[in-house]
Tab-separated table of C-alpha atoms and ligand atoms in Angstrom:
chain	number	residue	atom	x	y	z
A	1	UNK	CA	121.514	74.931	86.594
A	2	UNK	CA	122.218	78.157	88.468
A	3	UNK	CA	121.968	78.164	92.267
A	4	UNK	CA	119.231	80.718	91.663
A	5	UNK	CA	116.898	78.799	89.368
A	6	UNK	CA	113.692	78.088	91.228
A	7	UNK	CA	112.361	74.587	90.626
A	8	UNK	CA	108.641	73.931	90.995
A	9	UNK	CA	106.664	70.895	92.067
A	10	UNK	CA	102.957	71.440	91.635
A	11	UNK	CA	100.536	70.482	94.378
A	12	UNK	CA	98.237	67.936	92.761
A	13	UNK	CA	95.860	67.988	95.708
A	14	UNK	CA	94.895	71.645	96.152
A	15	UNK	CA	92.907	72.498	99.263
A	16	UNK	CA	89.484	74.038	99.432
A	17	UNK	CA	89.806	77.774	99.974
A	18	UNK	CA	88.120	79.347	102.995
A	19	UNK	CA	85.287	81.828	102.432
A	20	UNK	CA	86.119	85.506	102.866
A	21	UNK	CA	84.009	85.838	106.000
A	22	UNK	CA	85.800	82.917	107.651
A	23	UNK	CA	89.214	84.504	107.380
A	24	UNK	CA	90.723	85.783	110.582
A	25	UNK	CA	94.492	86.069	110.959
A	26	UNK	CA	96.953	83.334	110.024
A	27	UNK	CA	94.687	80.289	110.249
A	28	UNK	CA	94.742	79.003	106.679
A	29	UNK	CA	97.706	78.231	104.450
A	30	UNK	CA	97.935	78.016	100.676
A	31	UNK	CA	98.905	75.094	98.440
A	32	UNK	CA	102.602	75.857	97.994
A	33	UNK	CA	105.638	77.095	99.880
A	34	UNK	CA	109.114	78.285	98.990
A	35	UNK	CA	112.240	76.671	100.442
A	36	UNK	CA	115.954	77.375	99.976
A	37	UNK	CA	118.838	75.695	101.795
A	38	UNK	CA	122.102	77.042	103.117
A	39	UNK	CA	125.324	75.297	103.906
A	40	UNK	CA	128.867	76.542	104.173
A	41	UNK	CA	130.070	74.919	100.955
A	42	UNK	CA	127.344	76.147	98.640
A	43	UNK	CA	125.880	79.169	100.411
A	44	UNK	CA	122.174	79.655	99.660
A	45	UNK	CA	121.161	77.050	97.095
A	46	UNK	CA	118.392	74.820	95.752
A	47	UNK	CA	115.497	77.284	95.765
A	48	UNK	CA	112.233	75.494	95.151
A	49	UNK	CA	108.496	75.909	95.298
A	50	UNK	CA	106.845	72.748	96.543
A	51	UNK	CA	103.473	71.618	97.900
A	52	UNK	CA	102.789	73.056	101.369
A	53	UNK	CA	103.498	70.365	103.930
A	54	UNK	CA	105.065	69.793	107.355
A	55	UNK	CA	108.842	69.970	107.331
A	56	UNK	CA	111.236	67.399	108.687
A	57	UNK	CA	113.626	68.722	111.281
A	58	UNK	CA	116.195	66.978	113.448
A	59	UNK	CA	115.070	67.186	117.104
A	60	UNK	CA	118.494	68.651	117.893
A	61	UNK	CA	118.102	71.472	115.315
A	62	UNK	CA	119.479	74.670	116.847
A	63	UNK	CA	116.291	76.636	116.174
A	64	UNK	CA	114.314	74.341	118.486
A	65	UNK	CA	116.630	74.955	121.426
A	66	UNK	CA	118.180	78.382	121.090
A	67	UNK	CA	115.740	80.134	118.776
A	68	UNK	CA	118.250	81.206	116.155
A	69	UNK	CA	115.747	82.365	113.552
A	70	UNK	CA	114.324	85.458	111.891
A	71	UNK	CA	111.062	86.224	110.148
A	72	UNK	CA	109.155	88.862	108.231
A	73	UNK	CA	105.560	89.782	107.523
A	74	UNK	CA	104.146	91.510	104.446
A	75	UNK	CA	101.045	91.227	102.306
A	76	UNK	CA	99.814	90.786	98.733
A	77	UNK	CA	96.692	92.778	97.828
A	78	UNK	CA	94.163	92.190	95.066
A	79	UNK	CA	93.220	95.470	93.414
A	80	UNK	CA	89.824	96.435	92.024
A	81	UNK	CA	91.163	95.744	88.542
A	82	UNK	CA	92.165	92.254	89.625
A	83	UNK	CA	95.872	92.929	89.721
A	84	UNK	CA	97.946	91.624	92.598
A	85	UNK	CA	100.592	93.742	94.260
A	86	UNK	CA	102.952	93.798	97.226
A	87	UNK	CA	103.645	96.770	99.477
A	88	UNK	CA	107.318	97.761	99.890
A	89	UNK	CA	108.770	94.227	99.825
A	90	UNK	CA	112.256	95.748	99.509
A	91	UNK	CA	111.884	97.211	103.018
A	92	UNK	CA	110.956	93.835	104.468
A	93	UNK	CA	113.911	92.120	102.817
A	94	UNK	CA	116.268	94.859	104.043
A	95	UNK	CA	114.947	94.345	107.556
A	96	UNK	CA	115.251	90.564	107.198
A	97	UNK	CA	118.925	91.031	106.453
A	98	UNK	CA	119.358	93.380	109.418
A	99	UNK	CA	117.721	90.716	111.605
A	100	UNK	CA	119.998	88.096	110.003
A	101	UNK	CA	123.008	90.144	110.918
A	102	UNK	CA	121.905	90.414	114.569
A	103	UNK	CA	121.133	86.698	114.811
A	104	UNK	CA	124.350	85.508	113.057
A	105	UNK	CA	122.389	84.105	110.117
A	106	UNK	CA	123.906	84.378	106.610
A	107	UNK	CA	122.369	87.184	104.585
A	108	UNK	CA	120.040	86.451	101.720
A	109	UNK	CA	120.024	88.041	98.266
A	110	UNK	CA	117.243	90.610	98.727
A	111	UNK	CA	116.303	90.955	95.083
A	112	UNK	CA	116.210	87.228	94.572
A	113	UNK	CA	114.049	86.823	97.683
A	114	UNK	CA	111.550	89.377	96.322
A	115	UNK	CA	111.450	87.482	93.023
A	116	UNK	CA	110.906	84.214	94.868
A	117	UNK	CA	108.023	85.757	96.855
A	118	UNK	CA	106.444	87.121	93.669
A	119	UNK	CA	106.836	83.737	92.005
A	120	UNK	CA	105.175	81.930	94.920
A	121	UNK	CA	102.310	84.445	95.167
A	122	UNK	CA	101.825	84.172	91.425
A	123	UNK	CA	101.494	80.398	91.672
A	124	UNK	CA	99.012	80.666	94.549
A	125	UNK	CA	97.284	83.762	93.162
A	126	UNK	CA	93.805	82.287	93.512
A	127	UNK	CA	94.377	82.384	97.247
A	128	UNK	CA	94.594	86.197	97.293
A	129	UNK	CA	91.113	87.064	98.588
A	130	UNK	CA	89.101	89.909	97.097
A	131	UNK	CA	86.707	90.996	99.870
A	132	UNK	CA	87.226	94.424	101.416
A	133	UNK	CA	90.067	94.481	103.949
A	134	UNK	CA	91.313	90.988	103.105
A	135	UNK	CA	94.750	90.120	101.725
A	136	UNK	CA	97.326	87.359	101.464
A	137	UNK	CA	99.767	87.522	104.362
A	138	UNK	CA	103.312	86.510	103.403
A	139	UNK	CA	105.573	85.022	106.049
A	140	UNK	CA	109.240	84.660	105.013
A	141	UNK	CA	111.411	83.076	107.719
A	142	UNK	CA	114.807	81.486	108.209
A	143	UNK	CA	115.524	78.713	110.691
A	144	UNK	CA	118.785	77.214	111.884
A	145	UNK	CA	118.744	73.503	111.120
A	146	UNK	CA	122.068	72.091	112.262
A	147	UNK	CA	121.637	69.262	114.797
A	148	UNK	CA	123.928	70.482	117.588
A	149	UNK	CA	123.324	71.233	121.247
A	150	UNK	CA	126.215	73.642	121.694
A	151	UNK	CA	125.309	77.318	121.837
A	152	UNK	CA	126.796	78.557	118.591
A	153	UNK	CA	125.531	79.719	115.203
A	154	UNK	CA	124.230	76.944	113.003
A	155	UNK	CA	126.179	75.749	109.957
A	156	UNK	CA	122.978	75.087	107.997
A	157	UNK	CA	119.718	76.994	107.484
A	158	UNK	CA	116.466	76.937	105.586
A	159	UNK	CA	114.792	80.025	104.178
A	160	UNK	CA	111.077	79.464	103.725
A	161	UNK	CA	108.066	81.475	102.640
A	162	UNK	CA	104.504	80.502	103.478
A	163	UNK	CA	101.276	82.307	102.582
A	164	UNK	CA	98.057	82.775	104.508
A	165	UNK	CA	94.847	84.476	103.337
A	166	UNK	CA	93.754	86.881	106.080
A	167	UNK	CA	90.839	89.078	107.061
A	168	UNK	CA	91.161	92.191	109.175
A	169	UNK	CA	93.577	91.776	112.085
A	170	UNK	CA	91.326	93.042	114.827
A	171	UNK	CA	87.763	91.884	114.768
A	172	UNK	CA	86.921	95.511	115.553
A	173	UNK	CA	88.312	96.578	112.098
A	174	UNK	CA	89.363	100.249	112.015
A	175	UNK	CA	87.482	100.879	115.263
A	176	UNK	CA	89.600	102.035	118.182
A	177	UNK	CA	91.178	99.395	120.405
A	178	UNK	CA	91.979	99.441	124.098
A	179	UNK	CA	95.631	99.089	125.016
A	180	UNK	CA	97.148	98.456	128.449
A	181	UNK	CA	100.476	100.011	129.431
A	182	UNK	CA	102.787	97.241	130.652
A	183	UNK	CA	104.622	98.089	133.861
A	184	UNK	CA	105.893	94.714	135.013
A	185	UNK	CA	107.306	92.849	132.018
A	186	UNK	CA	109.568	94.225	129.297
A	187	UNK	CA	109.879	93.155	125.670
A	188	UNK	CA	113.403	94.199	124.794
A	189	UNK	CA	116.384	96.236	125.908
A	190	UNK	CA	118.912	98.238	123.980
A	191	UNK	CA	121.712	95.862	123.004
A	192	UNK	CA	119.290	92.938	123.000
A	193	UNK	CA	117.318	91.695	120.006
A	194	UNK	CA	114.338	94.073	120.049
A	195	UNK	CA	115.111	95.645	116.706
A	196	UNK	CA	115.417	92.243	115.045
A	197	UNK	CA	112.349	90.304	114.036
A	198	UNK	CA	113.132	87.099	115.859
A	199	UNK	CA	110.979	84.563	117.683
A	200	UNK	CA	112.285	85.171	121.199
A	201	UNK	CA	110.950	88.737	121.305
A	202	UNK	CA	107.472	87.405	120.712
A	203	UNK	CA	107.756	84.445	123.071
A	204	UNK	CA	108.766	86.822	125.849
A	205	UNK	CA	105.765	89.052	125.177
A	206	UNK	CA	103.132	86.346	125.638
A	207	UNK	CA	102.809	86.540	129.420
A	208	UNK	CA	101.966	90.233	129.489
A	209	UNK	CA	99.629	89.846	126.550
A	210	UNK	CA	97.783	86.990	128.219
A	211	UNK	CA	97.259	88.948	131.423
A	212	UNK	CA	95.691	91.984	129.769
A	213	UNK	CA	93.618	89.993	127.271
A	214	UNK	CA	91.428	88.787	130.153
A	215	UNK	CA	90.603	92.413	130.941
A	216	UNK	CA	89.525	93.208	127.377
A	217	UNK	CA	92.732	94.876	126.130
A	218	UNK	CA	93.816	94.108	122.573
A	219	UNK	CA	97.555	94.489	123.181
A	220	UNK	CA	100.080	95.962	125.604
A	221	UNK	CA	102.100	99.146	125.221
A	222	UNK	CA	105.707	98.366	126.069
A	223	UNK	CA	107.941	100.682	128.045
A	224	UNK	CA	111.742	100.724	127.698
A	225	UNK	CA	113.486	97.780	129.310
A	226	UNK	CA	115.721	99.784	131.650
A	227	UNK	CA	113.703	102.522	133.342
A	228	UNK	CA	110.232	101.344	132.272
A	229	UNK	CA	109.489	104.969	131.626
A	230	UNK	CA	109.858	105.650	127.938
A	231	UNK	CA	107.223	104.495	125.494
A	232	UNK	CA	108.468	101.942	122.952
A	233	UNK	CA	105.815	100.152	120.887
A	234	UNK	CA	102.711	97.997	120.968
A	235	UNK	CA	102.763	94.163	120.587
A	236	UNK	CA	102.913	94.143	116.793
A	237	UNK	CA	102.718	97.841	115.993
A	238	UNK	CA	104.695	101.022	116.291
A	239	UNK	CA	102.890	103.845	118.015
A	240	UNK	CA	102.069	107.484	117.255
A	241	UNK	CA	100.480	110.286	119.310
A	242	UNK	CA	98.986	113.552	118.165
A	243	UNK	CA	99.862	116.137	120.790
A	244	UNK	CA	98.844	119.746	120.198
A	245	UNK	CA	98.710	119.201	116.440
A	246	UNK	CA	102.146	117.582	116.256
A	247	UNK	CA	102.636	113.847	115.672
A	248	UNK	CA	105.121	112.222	118.038
A	249	UNK	CA	106.514	108.715	117.710
A	250	UNK	CA	109.223	107.061	119.842
A	251	UNK	CA	112.628	107.407	118.184
A	252	UNK	CA	114.299	104.167	117.089
A	253	UNK	CA	116.645	103.279	119.909
A	254	UNK	CA	117.891	99.776	119.266
A	255	UNK	CA	115.074	97.975	121.051
A	256	UNK	CA	112.102	99.083	118.921
A	257	UNK	CA	111.281	97.235	115.696
A	258	UNK	CA	111.577	99.580	112.737
A	259	UNK	CA	108.179	99.129	111.117
A	260	UNK	CA	107.689	99.427	107.375
A	261	UNK	CA	104.296	100.998	108.086
A	262	UNK	CA	105.919	103.389	110.590
A	263	UNK	CA	108.342	104.532	107.913
A	264	UNK	CA	105.454	104.965	105.448
A	265	UNK	CA	103.389	106.942	107.983
A	266	UNK	CA	106.284	109.320	108.633
A	267	UNK	CA	106.796	109.830	104.889
A	268	UNK	CA	103.094	110.490	104.318
A	269	UNK	CA	102.864	112.974	107.196
A	270	UNK	CA	105.880	114.868	105.863
A	271	UNK	CA	104.353	114.818	102.397
A	272	UNK	CA	101.190	116.381	103.844
A	273	UNK	CA	103.190	119.005	105.784
A	274	UNK	CA	101.931	117.687	109.094
A	275	UNK	CA	104.635	118.109	111.752
A	276	UNK	CA	106.044	114.740	112.823
A	277	UNK	CA	108.844	114.161	115.290
A	278	UNK	CA	110.725	111.055	116.389
A	279	UNK	CA	111.827	111.484	119.988
A	280	UNK	CA	111.825	109.922	123.430
A	281	UNK	CA	108.530	110.285	125.234
A	282	UNK	CA	107.647	109.089	128.718
A	283	UNK	CA	104.303	107.741	129.819
A	284	UNK	CA	104.201	110.519	132.413
A	285	UNK	CA	104.520	113.182	129.750
A	286	UNK	CA	101.768	111.549	127.722
A	287	UNK	CA	99.532	111.446	130.788
A	288	UNK	CA	100.116	115.141	131.492
A	289	UNK	CA	99.169	116.022	127.911
A	290	UNK	CA	96.075	113.927	128.333
A	291	UNK	CA	95.136	115.713	131.561
A	292	UNK	CA	95.519	119.077	129.837
A	293	UNK	CA	93.399	117.948	126.904
A	294	UNK	CA	96.402	118.073	124.548
A	295	UNK	CA	96.512	114.406	123.590
A	296	UNK	CA	94.312	114.437	120.523
A	297	UNK	CA	94.947	111.025	118.977
A	298	UNK	CA	96.855	107.803	119.487
A	299	UNK	CA	97.266	105.052	116.916
A	300	UNK	CA	99.397	102.049	116.101
A	301	UNK	CA	100.907	101.176	112.709
A	302	UNK	CA	101.749	97.727	111.365
A	303	UNK	CA	101.368	95.458	108.359
A	304	UNK	CA	98.683	93.343	109.974
A	305	UNK	CA	96.368	96.111	111.208
A	306	UNK	CA	97.618	98.962	108.930
A	307	UNK	CA	96.511	101.787	111.269
A	308	UNK	CA	94.817	100.964	114.532
A	309	UNK	CA	93.392	103.879	116.512
A	310	UNK	CA	93.748	103.642	120.284
A	311	UNK	CA	90.568	104.673	122.081
A	312	UNK	CA	91.719	103.890	125.587
A	313	UNK	CA	95.059	103.545	127.318
A	314	UNK	CA	95.086	101.942	130.756
A	315	UNK	CA	98.014	103.061	132.913
A	316	UNK	CA	98.603	102.499	136.609
A	317	UNK	CA	94.938	102.155	137.448
A	318	UNK	CA	93.760	105.115	135.352
A	319	UNK	CA	91.891	104.801	132.106
A	320	UNK	CA	92.842	107.476	129.621
A	321	UNK	CA	90.133	107.892	127.035
A	322	UNK	CA	91.523	109.362	123.813
A	323	UNK	CA	89.501	111.370	121.301
A	324	UNK	CA	86.287	110.254	123.082
A	325	UNK	CA	87.187	106.681	122.167
A	326	UNK	CA	86.724	107.465	118.480
A	327	UNK	CA	88.933	107.142	115.394
A	328	UNK	CA	90.897	110.353	114.914
A	329	UNK	CA	91.157	112.400	111.755
A	330	UNK	CA	94.850	111.673	111.126
A	331	UNK	CA	94.472	107.951	111.812
A	332	UNK	CA	91.575	107.794	109.361
A	333	UNK	CA	93.430	109.748	106.679
A	334	UNK	CA	96.499	107.535	107.035
A	335	UNK	CA	94.403	104.370	106.986
A	336	UNK	CA	92.509	105.465	103.879
A	337	UNK	CA	95.654	106.548	102.060
A	338	UNK	CA	97.737	103.497	102.947
A	339	UNK	CA	94.980	101.014	102.136
A	340	UNK	CA	94.188	103.050	99.003
A	341	UNK	CA	97.780	102.640	97.803
A	342	UNK	CA	97.920	98.990	98.851
A	343	UNK	CA	94.660	98.096	97.088
A	344	UNK	CA	95.473	100.252	94.071
A	345	UNK	CA	92.546	102.695	94.395
A	346	UNK	CA	94.879	105.644	95.150
A	347	UNK	CA	97.931	106.929	93.342
A	348	UNK	CA	101.270	105.585	94.526
A	349	UNK	CA	103.449	108.692	94.515
A	350	UNK	CA	106.331	106.977	96.304
A	351	UNK	CA	106.448	103.869	94.129
A	352	UNK	CA	105.714	101.648	97.074
A	353	UNK	CA	103.838	98.880	95.297
A	354	UNK	CA	105.386	95.990	93.369
A	355	UNK	CA	103.247	94.073	90.886
A	356	UNK	CA	102.904	90.309	91.067
A	357	UNK	CA	100.152	90.022	88.467
A	358	UNK	CA	99.612	92.705	85.854
B	401	LIG	C1	107.127	94.283	117.487
B	401	LIG	C2	106.596	94.899	116.250
B	401	LIG	N1	106.595	96.239	116.136
B	401	LIG	C3	106.152	96.850	115.030
B	401	LIG	C4	105.651	96.133	113.954
B	401	LIG	C5	105.179	96.851	112.736
B	401	LIG	O1	106.063	96.636	111.671
B	401	LIG	P1	105.554	96.674	110.155
B	401	LIG	O2	104.941	98.008	109.937
B	401	LIG	O3	106.778	96.458	109.337
B	401	LIG	O4	104.565	95.572	110.010
B	401	LIG	C6	105.620	94.748	114.034
B	401	LIG	C7	105.117	93.932	112.921
B	401	LIG	O5	105.869	93.485	112.114
B	401	LIG	C8	106.111	94.099	115.198
B	401	LIG	O6	106.113	92.772	115.304
């Protein structure tokens, strides 16, 4: 049998599926999961789809102590015609391998990983919800499993994929959210692991997130880790501003995560002949534009929320209301187009979707 033949053990005790209106984000998990092992002799081997269940891990496994791991996040969408499709899974697998490289984890075969994801989603297809705005969130991840307390890359790994039916990310839906600019803590610095999708970046963001949540802010807006001056990104989204008709987004600088949605937004804006520029932008500059009435829109982009308009930015004691706290025209157009492509109600001129069920 080839190292790349996926074996399958059916779950004989399927769970009851949650109702569409009970779905929030990442609370429920489907009946199966994908697992593949790595060791130095065989490389990646023994891919299998098995019933979803807790995993056994040595308490000394490197991932539990030093966080050597990477993960991804993408979604499967049920279309009106009852097909199921993924959105740009190739981009997620490319990024997974870039994260692997940064975290000293052996690279995976991207095409095989996409096939494995499709296979798993196909098996658990009844879990892909059909209510408006719902989808099946896909979480591929790789953990280091070698039992060893020395700080060095693991000799063994497991690549896993789990699935979770989800509703809209923010309870507010496409309504604008309030975001607080973070001045004390930083998420990442150039040369660190910010551009990799790895657990530590998220663990280090919790404190700031917790502080602003009490004041009614959905997420924080991170500044650069050195001068705390340049705008980087929001907790789980990249960020865009419409200033005097031009869309500005922070340039990728080594500490920002390169979002698949960000890349799609830039491509769509170019396609529509709307000026878009990737550059450094300080919070001070943004504030000045706001004072002059030139900041017309702000929005975040990410797989979970798609496009999330920002209605208020809190910065150093001032509350900057943006577009009267309403969803802007560009944010709405991007949201409608992206969700239209994802749910198959709009044409897919860039070939972004990949079918799981025809
Ligand atoms: C830190 C961070 N920035 C940006 C994003 C948006 O990336 P994507 O559009 O690929 O979901 C995410 C989500 O994955 C994230 O965790």
